Structure formats: structure tokens, C-alpha cells
mmCIF file of C-alpha atoms and ligand atoms in Angstrom:
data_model
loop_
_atom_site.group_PDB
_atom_site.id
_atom_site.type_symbol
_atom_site.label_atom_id
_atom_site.label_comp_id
_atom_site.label_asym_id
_atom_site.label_seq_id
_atom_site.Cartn_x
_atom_site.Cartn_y
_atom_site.Cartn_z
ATOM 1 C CA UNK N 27 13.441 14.202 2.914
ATOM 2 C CA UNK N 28 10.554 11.873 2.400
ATOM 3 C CA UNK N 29 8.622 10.431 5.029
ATOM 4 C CA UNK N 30 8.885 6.679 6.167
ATOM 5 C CA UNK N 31 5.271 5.688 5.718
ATOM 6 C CA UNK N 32 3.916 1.584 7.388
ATOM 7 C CA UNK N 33 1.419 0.255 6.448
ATOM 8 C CA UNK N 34 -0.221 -3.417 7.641
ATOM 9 C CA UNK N 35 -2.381 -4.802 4.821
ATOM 10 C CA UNK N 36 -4.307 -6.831 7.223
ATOM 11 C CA UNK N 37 -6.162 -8.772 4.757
ATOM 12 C CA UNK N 38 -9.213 -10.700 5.444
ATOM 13 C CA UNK N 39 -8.376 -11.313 9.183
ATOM 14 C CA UNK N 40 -9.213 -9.627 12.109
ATOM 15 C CA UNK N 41 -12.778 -9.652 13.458
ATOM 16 C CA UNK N 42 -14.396 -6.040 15.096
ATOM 17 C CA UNK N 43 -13.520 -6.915 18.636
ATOM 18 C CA UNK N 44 -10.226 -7.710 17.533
ATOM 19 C CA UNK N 45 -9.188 -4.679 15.712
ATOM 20 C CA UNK N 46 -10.060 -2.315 18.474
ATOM 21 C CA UNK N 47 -8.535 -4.425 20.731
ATOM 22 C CA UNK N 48 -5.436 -4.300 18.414
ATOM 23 C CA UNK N 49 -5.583 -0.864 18.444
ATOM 24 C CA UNK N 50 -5.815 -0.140 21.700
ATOM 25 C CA UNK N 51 -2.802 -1.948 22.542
ATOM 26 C CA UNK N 52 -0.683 -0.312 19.288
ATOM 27 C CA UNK N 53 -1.522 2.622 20.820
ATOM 28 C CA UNK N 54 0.571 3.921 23.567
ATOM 29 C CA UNK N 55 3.539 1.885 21.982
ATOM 30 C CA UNK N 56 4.000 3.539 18.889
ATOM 31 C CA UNK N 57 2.620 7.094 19.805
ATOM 32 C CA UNK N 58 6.215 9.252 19.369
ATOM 33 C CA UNK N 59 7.019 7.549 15.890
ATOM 34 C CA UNK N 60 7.805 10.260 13.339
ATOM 35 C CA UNK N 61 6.575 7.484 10.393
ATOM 36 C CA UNK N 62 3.177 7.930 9.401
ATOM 37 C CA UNK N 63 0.880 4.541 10.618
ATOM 38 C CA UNK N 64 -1.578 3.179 8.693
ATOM 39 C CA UNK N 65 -3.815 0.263 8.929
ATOM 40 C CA UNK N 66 -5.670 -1.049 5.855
ATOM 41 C CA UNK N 67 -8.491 -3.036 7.367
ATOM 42 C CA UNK N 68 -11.203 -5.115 6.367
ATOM 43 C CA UNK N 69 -15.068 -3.435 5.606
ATOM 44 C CA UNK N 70 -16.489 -4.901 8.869
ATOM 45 C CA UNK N 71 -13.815 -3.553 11.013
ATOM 46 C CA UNK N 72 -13.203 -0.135 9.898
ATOM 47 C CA UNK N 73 -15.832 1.736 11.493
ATOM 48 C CA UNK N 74 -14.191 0.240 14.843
ATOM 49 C CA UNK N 75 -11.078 0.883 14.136
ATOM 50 C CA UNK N 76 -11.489 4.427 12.944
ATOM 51 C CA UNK N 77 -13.585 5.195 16.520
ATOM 52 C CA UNK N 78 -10.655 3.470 17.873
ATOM 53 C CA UNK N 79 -7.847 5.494 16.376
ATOM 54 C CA UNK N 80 -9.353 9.108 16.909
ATOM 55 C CA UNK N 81 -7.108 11.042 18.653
ATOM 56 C CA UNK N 82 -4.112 8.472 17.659
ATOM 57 C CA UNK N 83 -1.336 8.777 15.241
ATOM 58 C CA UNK N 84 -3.058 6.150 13.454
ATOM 59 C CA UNK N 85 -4.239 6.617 10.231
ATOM 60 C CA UNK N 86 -7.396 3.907 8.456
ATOM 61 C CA UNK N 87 -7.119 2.644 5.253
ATOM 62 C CA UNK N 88 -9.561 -0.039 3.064
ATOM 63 C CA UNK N 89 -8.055 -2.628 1.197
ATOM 64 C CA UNK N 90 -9.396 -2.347 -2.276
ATOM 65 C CA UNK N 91 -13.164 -0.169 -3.667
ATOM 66 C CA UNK N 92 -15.308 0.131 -7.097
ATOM 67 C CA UNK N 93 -14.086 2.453 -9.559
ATOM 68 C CA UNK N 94 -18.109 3.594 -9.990
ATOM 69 C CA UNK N 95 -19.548 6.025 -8.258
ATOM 70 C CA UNK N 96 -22.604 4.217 -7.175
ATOM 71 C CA UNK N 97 -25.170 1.879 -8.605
ATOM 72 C CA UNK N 98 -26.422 -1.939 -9.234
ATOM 73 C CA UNK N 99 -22.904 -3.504 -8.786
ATOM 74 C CA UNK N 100 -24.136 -5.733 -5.564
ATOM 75 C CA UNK N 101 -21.010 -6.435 -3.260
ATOM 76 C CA UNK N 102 -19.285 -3.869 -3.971
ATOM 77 C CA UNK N 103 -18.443 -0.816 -1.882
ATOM 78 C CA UNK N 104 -17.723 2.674 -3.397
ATOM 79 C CA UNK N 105 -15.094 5.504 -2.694
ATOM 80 C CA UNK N 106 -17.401 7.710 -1.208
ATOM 81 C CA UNK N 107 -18.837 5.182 1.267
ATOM 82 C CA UNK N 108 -14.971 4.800 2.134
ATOM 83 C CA UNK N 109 -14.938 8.614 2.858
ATOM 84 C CA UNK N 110 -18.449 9.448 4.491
ATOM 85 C CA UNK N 111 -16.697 6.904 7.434
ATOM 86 C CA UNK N 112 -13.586 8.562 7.395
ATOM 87 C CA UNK N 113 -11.349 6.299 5.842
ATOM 88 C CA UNK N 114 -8.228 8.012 4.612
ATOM 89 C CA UNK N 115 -6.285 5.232 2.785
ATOM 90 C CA UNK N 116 -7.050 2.712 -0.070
ATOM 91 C CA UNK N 117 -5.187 0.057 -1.459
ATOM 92 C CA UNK N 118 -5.598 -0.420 -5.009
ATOM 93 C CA UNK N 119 -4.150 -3.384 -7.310
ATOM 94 C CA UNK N 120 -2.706 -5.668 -4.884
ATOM 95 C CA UNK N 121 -1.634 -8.934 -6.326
ATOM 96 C CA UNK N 122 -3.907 -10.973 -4.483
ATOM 97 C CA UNK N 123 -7.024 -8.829 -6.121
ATOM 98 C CA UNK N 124 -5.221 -9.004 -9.513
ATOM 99 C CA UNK N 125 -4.743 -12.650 -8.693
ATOM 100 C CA UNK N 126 -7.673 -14.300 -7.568
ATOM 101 C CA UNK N 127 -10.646 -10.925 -8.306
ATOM 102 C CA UNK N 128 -9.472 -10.610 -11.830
ATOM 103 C CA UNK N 129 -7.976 -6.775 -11.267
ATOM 104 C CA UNK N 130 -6.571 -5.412 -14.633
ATOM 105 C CA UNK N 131 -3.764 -2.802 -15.118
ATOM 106 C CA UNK N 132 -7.359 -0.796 -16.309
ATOM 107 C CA UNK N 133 -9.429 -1.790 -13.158
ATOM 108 C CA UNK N 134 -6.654 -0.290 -11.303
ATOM 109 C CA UNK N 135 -6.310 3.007 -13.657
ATOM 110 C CA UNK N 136 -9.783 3.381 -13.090
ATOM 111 C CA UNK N 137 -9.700 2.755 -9.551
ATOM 112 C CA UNK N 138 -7.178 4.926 -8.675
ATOM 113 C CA UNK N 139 -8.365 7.886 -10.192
ATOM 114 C CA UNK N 140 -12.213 7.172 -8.586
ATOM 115 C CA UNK N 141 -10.564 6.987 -5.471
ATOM 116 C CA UNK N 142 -8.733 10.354 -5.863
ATOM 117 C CA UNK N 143 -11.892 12.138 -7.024
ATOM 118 C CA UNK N 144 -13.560 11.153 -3.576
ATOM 119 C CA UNK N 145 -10.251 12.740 -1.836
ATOM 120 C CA UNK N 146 -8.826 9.247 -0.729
ATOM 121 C CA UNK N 147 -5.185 8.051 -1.111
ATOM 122 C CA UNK N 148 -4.369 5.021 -2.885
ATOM 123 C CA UNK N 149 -1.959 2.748 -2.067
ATOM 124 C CA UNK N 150 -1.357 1.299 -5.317
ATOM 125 C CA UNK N 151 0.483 -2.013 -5.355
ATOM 126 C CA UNK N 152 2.540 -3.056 -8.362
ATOM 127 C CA UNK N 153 5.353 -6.243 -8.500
ATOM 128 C CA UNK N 154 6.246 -8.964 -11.091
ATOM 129 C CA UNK N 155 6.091 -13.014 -10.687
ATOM 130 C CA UNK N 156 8.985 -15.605 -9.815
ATOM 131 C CA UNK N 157 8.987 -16.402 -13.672
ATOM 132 C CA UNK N 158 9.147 -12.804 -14.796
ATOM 133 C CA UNK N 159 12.315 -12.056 -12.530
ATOM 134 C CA UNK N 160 13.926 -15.470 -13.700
ATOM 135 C CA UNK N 161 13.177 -14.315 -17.466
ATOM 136 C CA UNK N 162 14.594 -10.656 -16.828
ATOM 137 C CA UNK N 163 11.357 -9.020 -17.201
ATOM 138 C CA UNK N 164 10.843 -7.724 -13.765
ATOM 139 C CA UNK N 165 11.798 -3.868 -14.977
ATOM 140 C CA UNK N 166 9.379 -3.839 -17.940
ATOM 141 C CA UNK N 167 6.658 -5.706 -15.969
ATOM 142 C CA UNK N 168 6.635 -3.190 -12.951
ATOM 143 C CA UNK N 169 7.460 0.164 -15.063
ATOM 144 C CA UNK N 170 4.727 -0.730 -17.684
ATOM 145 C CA UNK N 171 2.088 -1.464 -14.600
ATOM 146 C CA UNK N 172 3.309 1.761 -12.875
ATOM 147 C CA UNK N 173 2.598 3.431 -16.007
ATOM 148 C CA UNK N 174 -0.873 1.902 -16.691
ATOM 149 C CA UNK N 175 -1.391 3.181 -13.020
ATOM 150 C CA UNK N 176 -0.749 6.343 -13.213
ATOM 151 C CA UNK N 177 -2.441 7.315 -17.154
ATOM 152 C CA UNK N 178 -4.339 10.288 -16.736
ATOM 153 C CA UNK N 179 -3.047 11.333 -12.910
ATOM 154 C CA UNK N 180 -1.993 14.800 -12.973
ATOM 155 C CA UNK N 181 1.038 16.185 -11.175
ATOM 156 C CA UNK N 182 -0.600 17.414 -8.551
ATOM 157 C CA UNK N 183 -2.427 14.338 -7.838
ATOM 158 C CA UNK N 184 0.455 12.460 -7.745
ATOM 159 C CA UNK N 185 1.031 14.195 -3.889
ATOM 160 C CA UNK N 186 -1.824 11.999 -2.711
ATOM 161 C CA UNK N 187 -0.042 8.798 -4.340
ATOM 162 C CA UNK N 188 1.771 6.181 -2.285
ATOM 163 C CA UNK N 189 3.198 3.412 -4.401
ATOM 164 C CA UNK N 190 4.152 -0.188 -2.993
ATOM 165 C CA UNK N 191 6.104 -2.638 -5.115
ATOM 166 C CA UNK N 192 5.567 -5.580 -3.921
ATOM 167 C CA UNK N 193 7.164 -8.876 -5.682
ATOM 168 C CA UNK N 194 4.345 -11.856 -5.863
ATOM 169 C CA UNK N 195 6.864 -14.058 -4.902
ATOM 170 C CA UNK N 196 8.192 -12.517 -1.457
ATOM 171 C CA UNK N 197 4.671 -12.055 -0.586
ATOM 172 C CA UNK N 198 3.661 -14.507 2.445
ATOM 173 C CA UNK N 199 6.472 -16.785 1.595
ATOM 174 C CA UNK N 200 8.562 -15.941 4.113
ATOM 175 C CA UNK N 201 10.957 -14.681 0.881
ATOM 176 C CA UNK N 202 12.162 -11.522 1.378
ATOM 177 C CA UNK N 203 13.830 -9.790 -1.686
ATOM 178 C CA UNK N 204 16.843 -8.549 -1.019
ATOM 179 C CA UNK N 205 17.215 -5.412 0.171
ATOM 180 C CA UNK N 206 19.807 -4.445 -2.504
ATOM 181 C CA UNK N 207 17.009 -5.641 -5.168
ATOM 182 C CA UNK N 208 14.298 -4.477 -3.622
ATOM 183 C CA UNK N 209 15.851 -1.123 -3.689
ATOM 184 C CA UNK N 210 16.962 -1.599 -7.457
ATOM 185 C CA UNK N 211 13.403 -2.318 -8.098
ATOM 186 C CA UNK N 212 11.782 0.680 -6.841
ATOM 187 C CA UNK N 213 14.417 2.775 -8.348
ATOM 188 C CA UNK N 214 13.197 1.706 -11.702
ATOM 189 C CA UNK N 215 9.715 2.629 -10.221
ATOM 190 C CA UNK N 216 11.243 5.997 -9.147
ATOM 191 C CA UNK N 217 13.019 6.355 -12.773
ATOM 192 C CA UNK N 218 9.841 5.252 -14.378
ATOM 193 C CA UNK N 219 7.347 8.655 -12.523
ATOM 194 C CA UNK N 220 10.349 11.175 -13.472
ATOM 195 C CA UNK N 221 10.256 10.112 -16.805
ATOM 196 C CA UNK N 222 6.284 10.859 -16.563
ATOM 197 C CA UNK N 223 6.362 13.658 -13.974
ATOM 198 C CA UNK N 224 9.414 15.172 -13.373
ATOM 199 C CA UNK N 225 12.480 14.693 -11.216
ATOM 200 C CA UNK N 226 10.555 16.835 -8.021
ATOM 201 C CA UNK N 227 7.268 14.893 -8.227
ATOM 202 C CA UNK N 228 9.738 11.725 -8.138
ATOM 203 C CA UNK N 229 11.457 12.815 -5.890
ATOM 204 C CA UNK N 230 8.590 12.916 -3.341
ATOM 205 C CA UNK N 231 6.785 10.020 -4.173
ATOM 206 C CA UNK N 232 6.418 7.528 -1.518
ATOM 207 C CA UNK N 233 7.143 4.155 -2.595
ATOM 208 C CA UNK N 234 6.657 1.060 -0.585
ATOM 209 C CA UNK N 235 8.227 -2.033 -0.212
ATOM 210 C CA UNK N 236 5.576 -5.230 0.652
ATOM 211 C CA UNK N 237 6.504 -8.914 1.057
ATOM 212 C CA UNK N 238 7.442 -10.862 3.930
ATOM 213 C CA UNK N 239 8.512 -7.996 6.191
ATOM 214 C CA UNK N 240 9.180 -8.245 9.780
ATOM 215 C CA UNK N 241 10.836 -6.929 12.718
ATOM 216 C CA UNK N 242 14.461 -8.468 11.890
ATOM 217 C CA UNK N 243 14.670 -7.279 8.629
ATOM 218 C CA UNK N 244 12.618 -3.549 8.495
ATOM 219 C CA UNK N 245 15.614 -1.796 9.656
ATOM 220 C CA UNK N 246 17.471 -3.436 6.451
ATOM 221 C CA UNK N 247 14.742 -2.642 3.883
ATOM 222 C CA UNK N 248 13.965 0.552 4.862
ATOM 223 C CA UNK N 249 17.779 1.999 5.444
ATOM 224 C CA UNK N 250 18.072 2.411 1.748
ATOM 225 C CA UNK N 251 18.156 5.232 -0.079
ATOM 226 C CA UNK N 252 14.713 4.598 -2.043
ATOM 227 C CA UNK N 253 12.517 2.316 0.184
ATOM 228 C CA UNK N 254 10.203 4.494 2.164
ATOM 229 C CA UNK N 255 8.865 2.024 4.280
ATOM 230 C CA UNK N 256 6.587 -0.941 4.291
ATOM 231 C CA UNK N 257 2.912 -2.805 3.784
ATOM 232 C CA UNK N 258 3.280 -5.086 5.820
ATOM 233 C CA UNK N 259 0.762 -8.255 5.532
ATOM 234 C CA UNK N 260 1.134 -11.149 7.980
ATOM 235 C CA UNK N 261 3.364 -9.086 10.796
ATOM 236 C CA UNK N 262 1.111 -6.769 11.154
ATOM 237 C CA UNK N 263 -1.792 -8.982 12.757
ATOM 238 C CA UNK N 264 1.041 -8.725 16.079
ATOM 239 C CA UNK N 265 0.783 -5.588 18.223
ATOM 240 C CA UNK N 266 4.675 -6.733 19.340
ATOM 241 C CA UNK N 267 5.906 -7.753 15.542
ATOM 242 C CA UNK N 268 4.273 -4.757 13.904
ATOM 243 C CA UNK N 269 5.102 -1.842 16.841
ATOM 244 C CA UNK N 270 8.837 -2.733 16.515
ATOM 245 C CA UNK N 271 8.757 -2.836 12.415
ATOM 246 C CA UNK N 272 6.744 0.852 13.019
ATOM 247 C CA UNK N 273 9.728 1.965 15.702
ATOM 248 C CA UNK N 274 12.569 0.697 13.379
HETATM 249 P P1 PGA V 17 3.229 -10.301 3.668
HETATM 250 O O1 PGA V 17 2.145 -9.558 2.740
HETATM 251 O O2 PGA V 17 3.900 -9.242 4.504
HETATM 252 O O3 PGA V 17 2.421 -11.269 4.496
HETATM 253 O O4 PGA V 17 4.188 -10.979 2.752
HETATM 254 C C1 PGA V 17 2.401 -8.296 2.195
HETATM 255 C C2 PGA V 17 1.239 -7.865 1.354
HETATM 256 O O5 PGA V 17 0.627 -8.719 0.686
HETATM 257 O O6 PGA V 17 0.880 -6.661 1.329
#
């Protein structure tokens, strides 16, 4: 059995006071969930929130990094910065980097695989445009980026691997896919890392569902046999919205 895994990919919102205020109040509502909690955070806050959330069930995450090591790349924040603080997660690829911060299938590739050397998990986020679904391509678009991903991640790296598929169009639209497609889509996802790793590497690989998900429709999503929970953007800036999508 896999674990459900929720994640809130808050984006750039929340200021220092209002994370560990946040988490404070998260806290003693969510503290018997089985699912694993994590909260992708911006820079500024996540030396707050990670004093915040010792001794919680709650687990820090950043929300993108450099694939470098180190050096003249001003801005930019490194994988082992991420780790000397703590942080445990790191989102990788999401649209809105790919989008607007020019992130390539490559930046990704390379990002992911910095990330891993400086023992953090990424979270990496893969999903196809309104105009690819219409045209049919949805299947090639988000096997071919899982693929790109993943070249040169080894089996056993794959354990530290969470994957969300998250379609560009559901994402802050209020549009939810389906949870019948949504499913269908991660299933090619799921086909797509046994073809590369095996059917027992695929079979525990986390895979995420992202894009417009809230409390009424969690329980939905993640009642499927393939969806193993959800990064969660706008509901998760709500102790009340993102508590019940974590106790689903
Ligand atoms: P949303 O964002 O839940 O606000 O649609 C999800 C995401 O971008 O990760």
C-alpha cells in the first residue's frame, strides 16, 4: 500500500509571521493523520516554518532550487542551502516555473538529480496544456516529460521521488479534472516508470494529483486506485480548507 502524501504549494504568499502562525494552528488539527504533510514554502518563510514544525508531523519543502552546486548565479539558492536549514522537500518543474522562469524538460533533469545528490526529495511536477488535451496529446506530452525527468535516476533513487501531474489548465481555475481522467492520466505516468523501472519501483511511486483541489472534492480524487494524494496550491493558504483536504 502506498502512502497518501499532501502537499500545499503555497506559492509566493505567505509572509514569516504568517506561516508560523499557520502552522501553529494546522497543528493540533491534523496531528493523528496517517498521510504524510508537507508544506512547500517560500525562501523567507522556511526557516520559520521549519522552527515551527519541529516536533510536528509536518514535513518543509522549497518550491523550486539551482541545479549548481554553488557559484556566481546571483538570485539563486542551491540544494545544499535547502538542506543545511533542514528542508526536506523540493518542488521541481512546476508549470508556473516552466511557464513564466523559462524551466526546460533539461533544467528539470538537472534539477532533480542536484537535488537528490544533496539528499532532498523532489516533487517533480509534470501536466500538459488545454490545447494539448483538445489535440489528444496529453499521454505523449506527460510520458515524454516524465521521461526527460527521470534520465539518468537510478532505481534506487527513484524511492526519494514523488511525482505530481498536474494539468496547466485545472491549475487555479477552479477546473478540476475529473477524477476518472485525472486517474487515467497518472496511470499513463505509472505505465510510463514501469516501462523505465520496473513494475515494483512503479508500483511504489508516489504520484500526485495538483489543480484546483479542495475540501469537497479530495475525498473524490484521492479514492482512486492511482492518485496518492494532492499539491494543493490556493486551499492550502486556509488552516480550515487545507486540515480537512489533509483529514479526507
Ligand atoms: P491550485 O494550484 O490548487 O491553486 O490549482 C496547484 C498547484 O499549482 O500546485
Amino acid at each position: 500500500m502506498r502512502r497518501k502524501v499532501i502537499a500545499g504549494n503555497w506559492k509566493m504568499n505567505m509572509l514569516p509571521n504568517e506561516a508560523i502562525s499557520f502552522i501553529e494552528q494546522i497543528t493540533p488539527l491534523i496531528k493523528d493523520t496517517k498521510n504524510e504533510v508537507i508544506l512547500c514554502v517560500p525562501y523567507t518563510d522556511l526557516f520559520y516554518s521549519l522552527l515551527t514544525a519541529q516536533n510536528t508531523n509536518i514535513k518543509i519543502g522549497a518550491q523550486n532550487m539551482h541545479w549548481e552546486e554553488k557559484g556566481a548565479y546571483t538570485g539563486e539558492v542551491s540544494g545544499q542551502m535547502l538542506k543545511s536549514v533542514g528542508v526536506e522537500y523540493v518542488i521541481i518543474g512546476h508549470s508556473e516555473r516552466r511557464q513564466y522562469f523559462a524551466e526546460t524538460d533539461e533544467t528539470v533533469n538537472k534539477k532533480v538529480k542536484t537535488a537528490l545528490a544533496n539528499e532532498l526529495k523532489p516533487i517533480i511536477c509534470i501536466g500538459e496544456t488545454l490545447e494539448q488535451r483538445e489535440q489528444g496529446k496529453a499521454e505523449e506530452v506527460i510520458t515524454k516529460q516524465t521521461m526527460l525527468a527521470l534520465e539518468g535516476i537510478s532505481k534506487e533513487q527513484m524511492k526519494n521521488i514523488v511525482l505530481a501531474y498536474e494539468p496547466i489548465w485545472a491549475i487555479g481555475t477552479g477546473k478540476t479534472a475529473t477524477s476518472e481522467d485525472a486517474n487515467n492520466s497518472i496511470k499513463w505516468v505509472r505505465n510510463k516508470v514501469e516501462e523505465l523501472y520496473g513494475k515494483e519501483i512503479a508500483d511504489e511511486v508516489i504520484i500526485l494529483y495538483g489543480g484546483s483541489v479542495k475540501a469537497d472534492n479530495a475525498k473524490e480524487l484521492f479514492s482512486t486506485t492511482d492518485i496518492d494524494g494532492g499539491l494543493v496550491g490556493g486551499a492550502s493558504l486556509k488552516v480550515d480548507e487545507f486540515s480537512k483536504i489533509v483529514l479526507v
